[in-house]
GROMACS .gro file of C-alpha atoms in nm:
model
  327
    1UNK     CA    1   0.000   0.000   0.000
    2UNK     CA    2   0.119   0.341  -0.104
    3UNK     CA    3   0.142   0.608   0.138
    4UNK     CA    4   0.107   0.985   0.038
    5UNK     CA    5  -0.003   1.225   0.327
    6UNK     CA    6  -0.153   1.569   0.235
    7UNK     CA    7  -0.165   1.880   0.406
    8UNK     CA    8  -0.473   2.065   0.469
    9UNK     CA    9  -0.453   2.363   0.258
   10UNK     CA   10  -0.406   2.144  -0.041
   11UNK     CA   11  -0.654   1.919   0.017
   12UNK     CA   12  -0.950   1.978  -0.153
   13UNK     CA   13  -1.157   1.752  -0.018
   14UNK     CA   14  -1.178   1.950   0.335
   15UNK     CA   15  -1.436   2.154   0.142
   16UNK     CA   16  -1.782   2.086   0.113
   17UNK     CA   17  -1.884   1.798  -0.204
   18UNK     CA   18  -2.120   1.947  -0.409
   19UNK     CA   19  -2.096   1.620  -0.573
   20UNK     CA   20  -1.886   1.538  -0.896
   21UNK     CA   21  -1.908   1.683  -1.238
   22UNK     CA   22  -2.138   1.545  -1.495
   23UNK     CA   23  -1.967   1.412  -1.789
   24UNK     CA   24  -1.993   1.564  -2.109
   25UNK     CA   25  -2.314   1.511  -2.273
   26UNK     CA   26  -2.481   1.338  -1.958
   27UNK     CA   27  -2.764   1.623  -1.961
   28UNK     CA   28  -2.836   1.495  -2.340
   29UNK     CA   29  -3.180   1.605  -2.501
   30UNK     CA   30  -3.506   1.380  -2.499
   31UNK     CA   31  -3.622   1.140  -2.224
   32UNK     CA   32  -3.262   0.965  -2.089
   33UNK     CA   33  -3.116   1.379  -2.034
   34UNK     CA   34  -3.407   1.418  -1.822
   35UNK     CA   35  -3.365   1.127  -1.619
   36UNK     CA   36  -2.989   1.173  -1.616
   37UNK     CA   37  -3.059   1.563  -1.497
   38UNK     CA   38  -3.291   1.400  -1.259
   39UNK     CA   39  -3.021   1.175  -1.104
   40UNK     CA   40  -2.790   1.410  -1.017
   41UNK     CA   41  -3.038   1.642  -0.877
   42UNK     CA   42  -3.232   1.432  -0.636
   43UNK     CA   43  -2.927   1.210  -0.530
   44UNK     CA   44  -2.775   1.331  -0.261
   45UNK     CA   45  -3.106   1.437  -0.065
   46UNK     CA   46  -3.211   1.111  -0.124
   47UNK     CA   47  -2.892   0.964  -0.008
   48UNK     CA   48  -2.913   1.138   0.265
   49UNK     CA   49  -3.289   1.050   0.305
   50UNK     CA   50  -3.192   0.666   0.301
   51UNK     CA   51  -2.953   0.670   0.610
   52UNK     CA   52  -3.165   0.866   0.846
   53UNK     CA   53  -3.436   0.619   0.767
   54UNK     CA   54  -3.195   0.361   0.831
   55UNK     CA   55  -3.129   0.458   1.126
   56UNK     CA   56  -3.487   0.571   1.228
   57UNK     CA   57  -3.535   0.197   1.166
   58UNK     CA   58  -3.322   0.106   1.415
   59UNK     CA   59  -3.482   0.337   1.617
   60UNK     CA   60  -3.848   0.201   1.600
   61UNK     CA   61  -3.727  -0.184   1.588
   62UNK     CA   62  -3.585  -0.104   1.936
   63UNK     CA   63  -3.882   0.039   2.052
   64UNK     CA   64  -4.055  -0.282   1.928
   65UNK     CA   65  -3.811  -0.468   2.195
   66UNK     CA   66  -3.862  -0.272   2.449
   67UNK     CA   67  -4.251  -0.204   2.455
   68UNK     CA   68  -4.290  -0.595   2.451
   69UNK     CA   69  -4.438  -0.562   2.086
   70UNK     CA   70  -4.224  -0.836   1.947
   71UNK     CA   71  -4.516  -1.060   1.855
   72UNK     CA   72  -4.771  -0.760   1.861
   73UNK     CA   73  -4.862  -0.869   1.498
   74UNK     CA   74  -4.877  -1.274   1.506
   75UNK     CA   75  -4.796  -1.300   1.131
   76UNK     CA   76  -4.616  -1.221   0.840
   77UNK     CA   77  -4.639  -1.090   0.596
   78UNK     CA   78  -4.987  -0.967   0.687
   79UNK     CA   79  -5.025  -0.859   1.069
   80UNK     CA   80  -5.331  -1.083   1.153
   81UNK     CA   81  -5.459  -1.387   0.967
   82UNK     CA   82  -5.650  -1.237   0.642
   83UNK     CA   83  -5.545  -0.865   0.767
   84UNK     CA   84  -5.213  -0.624   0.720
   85UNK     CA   85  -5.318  -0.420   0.949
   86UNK     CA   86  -5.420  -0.456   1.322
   87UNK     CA   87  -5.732  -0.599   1.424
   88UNK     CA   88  -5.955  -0.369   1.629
   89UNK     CA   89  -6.150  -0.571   1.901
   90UNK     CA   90  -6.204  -0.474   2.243
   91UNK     CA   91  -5.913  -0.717   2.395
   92UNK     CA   92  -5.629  -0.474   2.119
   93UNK     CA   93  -5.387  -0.337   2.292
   94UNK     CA   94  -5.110  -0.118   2.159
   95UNK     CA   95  -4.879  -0.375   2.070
   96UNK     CA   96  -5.030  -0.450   1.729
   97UNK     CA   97  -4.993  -0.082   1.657
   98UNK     CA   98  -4.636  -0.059   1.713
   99UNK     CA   99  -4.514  -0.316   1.521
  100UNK     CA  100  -4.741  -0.248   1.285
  101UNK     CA  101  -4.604   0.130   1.272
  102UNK     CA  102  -4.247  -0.028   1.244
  103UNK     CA  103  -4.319  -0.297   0.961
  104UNK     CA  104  -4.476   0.061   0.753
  105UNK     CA  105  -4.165   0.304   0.781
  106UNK     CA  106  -4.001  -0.051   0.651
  107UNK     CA  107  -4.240   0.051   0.395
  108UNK     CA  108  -4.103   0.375   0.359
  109UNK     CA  109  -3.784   0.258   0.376
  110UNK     CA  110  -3.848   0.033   0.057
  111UNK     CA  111  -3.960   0.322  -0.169
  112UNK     CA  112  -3.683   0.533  -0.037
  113UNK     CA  113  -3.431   0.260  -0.158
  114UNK     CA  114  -3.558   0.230  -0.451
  115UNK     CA  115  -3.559   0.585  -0.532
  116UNK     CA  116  -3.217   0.552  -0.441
  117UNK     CA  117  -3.126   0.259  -0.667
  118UNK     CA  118  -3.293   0.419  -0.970
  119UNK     CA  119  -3.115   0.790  -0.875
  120UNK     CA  120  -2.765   0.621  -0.861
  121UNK     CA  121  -2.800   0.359  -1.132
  122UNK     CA  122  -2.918   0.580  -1.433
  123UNK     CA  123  -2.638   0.842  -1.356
  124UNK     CA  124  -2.418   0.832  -1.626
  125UNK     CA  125  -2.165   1.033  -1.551
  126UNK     CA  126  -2.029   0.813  -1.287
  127UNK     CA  127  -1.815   0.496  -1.255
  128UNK     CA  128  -1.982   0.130  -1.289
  129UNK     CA  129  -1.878   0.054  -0.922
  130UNK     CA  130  -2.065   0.336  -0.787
  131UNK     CA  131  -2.380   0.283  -0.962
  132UNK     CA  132  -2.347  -0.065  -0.860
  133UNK     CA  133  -2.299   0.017  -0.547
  134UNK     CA  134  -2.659   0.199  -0.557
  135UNK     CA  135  -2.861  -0.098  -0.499
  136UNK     CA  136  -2.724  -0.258  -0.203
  137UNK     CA  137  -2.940  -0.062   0.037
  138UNK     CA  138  -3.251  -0.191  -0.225
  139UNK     CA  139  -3.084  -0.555  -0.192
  140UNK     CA  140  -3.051  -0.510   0.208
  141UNK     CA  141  -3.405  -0.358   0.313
  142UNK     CA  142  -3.565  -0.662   0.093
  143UNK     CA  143  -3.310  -0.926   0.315
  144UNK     CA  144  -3.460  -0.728   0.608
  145UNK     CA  145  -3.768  -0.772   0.563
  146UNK     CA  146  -3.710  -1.149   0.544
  147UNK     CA  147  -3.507  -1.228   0.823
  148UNK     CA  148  -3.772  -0.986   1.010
  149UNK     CA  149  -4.060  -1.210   0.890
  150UNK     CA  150  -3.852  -1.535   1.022
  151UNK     CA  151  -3.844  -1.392   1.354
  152UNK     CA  152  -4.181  -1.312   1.371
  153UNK     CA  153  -4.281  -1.702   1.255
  154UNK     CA  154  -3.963  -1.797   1.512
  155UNK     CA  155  -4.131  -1.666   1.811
  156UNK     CA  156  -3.847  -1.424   1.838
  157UNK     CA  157  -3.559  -1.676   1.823
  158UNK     CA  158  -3.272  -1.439   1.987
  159UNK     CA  159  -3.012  -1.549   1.710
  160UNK     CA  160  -3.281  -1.476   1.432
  161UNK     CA  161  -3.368  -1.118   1.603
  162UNK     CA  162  -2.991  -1.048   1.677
  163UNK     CA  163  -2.904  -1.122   1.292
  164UNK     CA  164  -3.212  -0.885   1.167
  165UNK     CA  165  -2.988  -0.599   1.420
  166UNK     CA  166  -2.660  -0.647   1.262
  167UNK     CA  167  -2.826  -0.626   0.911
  168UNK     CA  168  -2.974  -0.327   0.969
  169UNK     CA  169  -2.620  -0.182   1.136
  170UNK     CA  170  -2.437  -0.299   0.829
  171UNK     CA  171  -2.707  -0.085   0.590
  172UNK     CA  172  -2.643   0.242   0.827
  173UNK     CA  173  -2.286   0.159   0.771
  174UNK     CA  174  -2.333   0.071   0.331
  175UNK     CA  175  -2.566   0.379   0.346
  176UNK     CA  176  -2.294   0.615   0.490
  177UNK     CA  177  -2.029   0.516   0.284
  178UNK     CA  178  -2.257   0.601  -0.052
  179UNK     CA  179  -2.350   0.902   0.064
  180UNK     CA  180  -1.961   0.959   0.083
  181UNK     CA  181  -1.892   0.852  -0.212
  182UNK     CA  182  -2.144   1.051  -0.411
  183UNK     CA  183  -1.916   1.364  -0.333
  184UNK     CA  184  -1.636   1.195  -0.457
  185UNK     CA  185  -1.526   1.155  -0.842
  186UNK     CA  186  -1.443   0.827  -0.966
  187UNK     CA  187  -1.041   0.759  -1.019
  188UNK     CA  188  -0.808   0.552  -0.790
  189UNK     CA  189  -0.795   0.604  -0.419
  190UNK     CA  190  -0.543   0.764  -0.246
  191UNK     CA  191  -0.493   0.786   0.085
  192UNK     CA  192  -0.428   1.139   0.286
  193UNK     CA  193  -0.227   0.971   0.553
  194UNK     CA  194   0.033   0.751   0.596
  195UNK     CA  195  -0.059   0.383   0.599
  196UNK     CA  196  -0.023   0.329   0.975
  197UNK     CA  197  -0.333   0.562   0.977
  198UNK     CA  198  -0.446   0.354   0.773
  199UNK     CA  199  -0.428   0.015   0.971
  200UNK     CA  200  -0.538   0.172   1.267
  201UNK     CA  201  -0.858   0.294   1.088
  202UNK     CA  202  -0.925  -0.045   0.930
  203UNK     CA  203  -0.845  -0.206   1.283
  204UNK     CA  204  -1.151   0.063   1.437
  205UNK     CA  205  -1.363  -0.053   1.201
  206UNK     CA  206  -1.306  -0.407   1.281
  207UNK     CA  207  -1.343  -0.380   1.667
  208UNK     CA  208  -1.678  -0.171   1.595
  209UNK     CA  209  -1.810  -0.481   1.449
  210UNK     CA  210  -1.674  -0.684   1.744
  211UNK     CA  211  -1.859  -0.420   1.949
  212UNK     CA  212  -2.221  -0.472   1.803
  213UNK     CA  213  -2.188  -0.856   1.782
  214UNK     CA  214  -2.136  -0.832   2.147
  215UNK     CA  215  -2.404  -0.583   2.217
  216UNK     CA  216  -2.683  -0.804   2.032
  217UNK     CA  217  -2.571  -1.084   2.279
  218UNK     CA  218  -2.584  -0.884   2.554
  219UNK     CA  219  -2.907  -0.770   2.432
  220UNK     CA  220  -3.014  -1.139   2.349
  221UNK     CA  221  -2.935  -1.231   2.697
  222UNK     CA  222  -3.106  -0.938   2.906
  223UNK     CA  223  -3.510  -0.900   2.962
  224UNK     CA  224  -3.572  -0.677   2.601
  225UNK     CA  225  -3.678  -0.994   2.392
  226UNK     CA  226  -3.939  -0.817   2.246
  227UNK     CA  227  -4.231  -1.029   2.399
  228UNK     CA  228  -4.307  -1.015   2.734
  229UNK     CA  229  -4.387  -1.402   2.759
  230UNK     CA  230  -4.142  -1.553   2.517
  231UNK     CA  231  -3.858  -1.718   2.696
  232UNK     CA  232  -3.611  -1.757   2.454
  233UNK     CA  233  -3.243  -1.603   2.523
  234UNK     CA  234  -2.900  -1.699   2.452
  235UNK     CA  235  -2.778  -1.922   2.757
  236UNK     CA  236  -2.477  -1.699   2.827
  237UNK     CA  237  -2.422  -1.501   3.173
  238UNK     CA  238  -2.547  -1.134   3.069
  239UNK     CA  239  -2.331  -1.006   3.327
  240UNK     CA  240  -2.011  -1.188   3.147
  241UNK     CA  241  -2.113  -1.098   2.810
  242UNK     CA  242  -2.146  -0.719   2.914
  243UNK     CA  243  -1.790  -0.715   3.132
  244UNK     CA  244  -1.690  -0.843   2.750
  245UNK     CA  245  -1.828  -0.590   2.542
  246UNK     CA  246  -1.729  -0.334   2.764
  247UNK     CA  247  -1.378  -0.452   2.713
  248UNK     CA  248  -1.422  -0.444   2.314
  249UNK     CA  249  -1.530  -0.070   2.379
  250UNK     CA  250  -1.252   0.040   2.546
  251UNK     CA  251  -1.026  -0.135   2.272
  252UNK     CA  252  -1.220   0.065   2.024
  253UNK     CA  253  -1.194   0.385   2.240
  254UNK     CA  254  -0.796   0.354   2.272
  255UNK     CA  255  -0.782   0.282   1.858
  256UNK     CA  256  -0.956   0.580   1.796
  257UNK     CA  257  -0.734   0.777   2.080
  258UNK     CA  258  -0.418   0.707   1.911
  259UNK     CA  259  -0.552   0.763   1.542
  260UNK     CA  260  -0.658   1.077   1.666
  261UNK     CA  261  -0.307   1.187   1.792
  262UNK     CA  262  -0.139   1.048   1.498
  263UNK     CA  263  -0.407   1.277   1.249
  264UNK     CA  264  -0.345   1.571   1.478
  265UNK     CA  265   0.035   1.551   1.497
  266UNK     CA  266   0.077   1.454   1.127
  267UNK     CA  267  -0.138   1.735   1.012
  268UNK     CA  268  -0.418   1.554   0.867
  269UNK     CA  269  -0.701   1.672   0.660
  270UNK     CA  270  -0.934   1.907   0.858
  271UNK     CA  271  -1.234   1.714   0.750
  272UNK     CA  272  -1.040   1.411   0.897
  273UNK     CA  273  -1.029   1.522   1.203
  274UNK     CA  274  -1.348   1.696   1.283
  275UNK     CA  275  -1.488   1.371   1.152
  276UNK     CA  276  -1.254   1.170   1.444
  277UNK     CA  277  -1.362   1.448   1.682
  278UNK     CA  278  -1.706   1.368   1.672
  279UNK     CA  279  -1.661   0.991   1.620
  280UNK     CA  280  -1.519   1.021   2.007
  281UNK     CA  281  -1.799   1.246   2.137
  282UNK     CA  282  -2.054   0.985   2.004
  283UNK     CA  283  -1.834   0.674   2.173
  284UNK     CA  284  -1.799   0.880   2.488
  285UNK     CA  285  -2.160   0.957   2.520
  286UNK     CA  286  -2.286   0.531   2.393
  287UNK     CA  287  -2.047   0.485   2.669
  288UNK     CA  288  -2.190   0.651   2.949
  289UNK     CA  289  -2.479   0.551   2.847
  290UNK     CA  290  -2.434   0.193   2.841
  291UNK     CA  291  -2.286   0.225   3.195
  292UNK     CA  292  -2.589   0.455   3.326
  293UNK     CA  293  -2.834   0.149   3.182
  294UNK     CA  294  -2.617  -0.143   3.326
  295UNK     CA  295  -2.622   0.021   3.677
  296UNK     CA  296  -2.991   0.116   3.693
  297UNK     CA  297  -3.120  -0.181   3.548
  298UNK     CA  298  -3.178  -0.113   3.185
  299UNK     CA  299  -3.475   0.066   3.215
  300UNK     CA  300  -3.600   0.137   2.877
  301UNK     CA  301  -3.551   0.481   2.791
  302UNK     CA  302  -3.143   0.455   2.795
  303UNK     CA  303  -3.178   0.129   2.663
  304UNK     CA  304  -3.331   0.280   2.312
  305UNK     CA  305  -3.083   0.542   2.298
  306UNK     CA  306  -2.835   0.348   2.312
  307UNK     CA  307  -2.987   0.184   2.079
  308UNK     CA  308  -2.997   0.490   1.847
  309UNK     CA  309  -2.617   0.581   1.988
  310UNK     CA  310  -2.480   0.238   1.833
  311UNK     CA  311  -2.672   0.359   1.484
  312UNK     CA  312  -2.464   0.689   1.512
  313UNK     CA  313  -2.172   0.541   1.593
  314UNK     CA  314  -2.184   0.301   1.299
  315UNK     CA  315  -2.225   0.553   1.022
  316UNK     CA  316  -1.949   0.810   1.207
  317UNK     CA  317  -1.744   0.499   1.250
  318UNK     CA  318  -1.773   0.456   0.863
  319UNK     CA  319  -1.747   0.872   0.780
  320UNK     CA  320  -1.420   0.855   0.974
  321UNK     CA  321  -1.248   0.606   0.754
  322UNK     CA  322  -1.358   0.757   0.482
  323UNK     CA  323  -1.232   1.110   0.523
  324UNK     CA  324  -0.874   0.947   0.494
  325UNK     CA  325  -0.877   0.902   0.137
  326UNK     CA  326  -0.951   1.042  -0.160
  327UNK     CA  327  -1.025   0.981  -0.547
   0.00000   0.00000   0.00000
């Protein structure tokens, strides 16, 4: 790997993307200039659109969890036998409603992705790997919605539920990269800081993963099932399982310590930084918070925004390695 650090006042990538240049003749005449025009207008916004709802998602399956709505609709695809929507009878309770409420912004989700995949795929002016690259949060919402049906028809099988988390972290994570790479152009990559940078932002990335794994165990082991009367958890000790993924955090917070010295002392992009910067205010806070929820019992407010804090840590996680380089 080939090293070749950059100062900040020659970088331009510390400025704000507008996005790249169309290509000559991508804003032709008759119905593909349109859509090509189209493209590049609506991208980014819907880019951007696409990872809040990802994490929104993350958002509302965890309140799901934690309201006891798990099973709140007993089917799927359609919430009741013969009905997608909730049954209203004198014994409904909100349960119904909030899963319900979850499986639509799913919904949402799916037209957003698709937007998405048509916005990035007809835009001619970029490379084939980017416009590939398009449909994976199309290709990942529809794998969602599977695995979510299976744990609906599993009772909530912890493994099944846990998988269906870590599928939705990895689309906050593919989501933030694309939106990063629709501000960049299309050559070969090259990196603003030397490759020890490098390695240690690869290695962050890594242990971030080991740090969500461990989380959905944790999660899989504790009383936020999703169903109040479903039994099924992983037979671990929940007290083990958290002593381990608080180690993995603090191996992810000294990582990002000493990549943030190293950026600061070897002059690093300003956009590299600030991104590292806030990357550590997001761990610091998840952290506090998962120590406030551990010693109070997980009550269900900190749980869900911690819940939310590993969805922001994800996509900074993924910003941060991707404000080292450059194309």
């Amino acid at each position: 790997m080939r090293s070749s650090p950059t100062t900040p006042a020659s970088d331009p990538a510390t400025s704000q993307d507008a996005g790249p240049p169309p290509a000559p003749g991508v804003a032709g005449r008759g119905a593909a200039g349109r859509l090509a025009r189209a493209a590049t207008r609506w991208s980014r916004p819907l880019l951007v659109a696409n990872l809040v709802a990802q994490m929104a998602l993350v958002v509302t399956g965890g309140a799901v969890r934690l309201t006891g709505s798990g099973l709140g609709c007993s089917t799927w695809p359609q919430c009741e036998p013969g009905s997608f929507t909730p049954a209203l009878h004198e014994a409904t309770s909100i349960h119904p409603f909030i899963e319900f409420g979850n499986r639509t912004l799913t919904g949402v989700l799916g037209i957003i992705v698709i937007a998405v995949a048509l916005a990035v795929c007809t835009d001619r002016s970029r490379a084939r790997g980017y416009r590939a690259f398009g449909v994976v949060p199309l290709v990942g919402v529809v794998l969602q919605a599977v695995v979510g049906g299976m744990s609906v028809l599993l009772d909530l099988n912890p493994a099944v539920v846990g998988v269906h988390l870590l599928i939705s972290m990895s689309l906050v994570a593919a989501s933030a990269v694309l939106l990063y790479r629709h501000g960049e152009g299309d050559g070969p990559v090259r990196w603003l800081v030397p490759a020890r940078e490098v390695w240690l932002a690869r290695a962050l990335a890594g242990v971030a993963a080991v740090v969500l794994a461990l989380g959905v165990v944790v999660t899989g082991s504790g009383p936020h099932g999703g169903d109040d009367e479903v039994a099924f958890r992983f037979a671990v000790d929940p007290v083990l399982v958290a002593r381990a993924h608080s180690l993995a955090v603090w191996v992810f917070v000294a990582l990002l310590v000493t990549l943030l010295v190293a950026l600061v002392r070897g002059g690093a992009p300003l956009r590299a930084r600030r991104a590292a910067y806030l990357l550590l205010a997001i761990t610091l806070a998840q952290g506090a918070i998962g120590y406030a929820q551990y010693f109070t019992g997980l009550p269900e407010v900190l749980v869900g925004l911690h819940m939310l804090g590993a969805a922001l840590l994800t996509a900074s996680t993924a910003q941060t390695v991707m404000t080292l380089r450059r194309r």
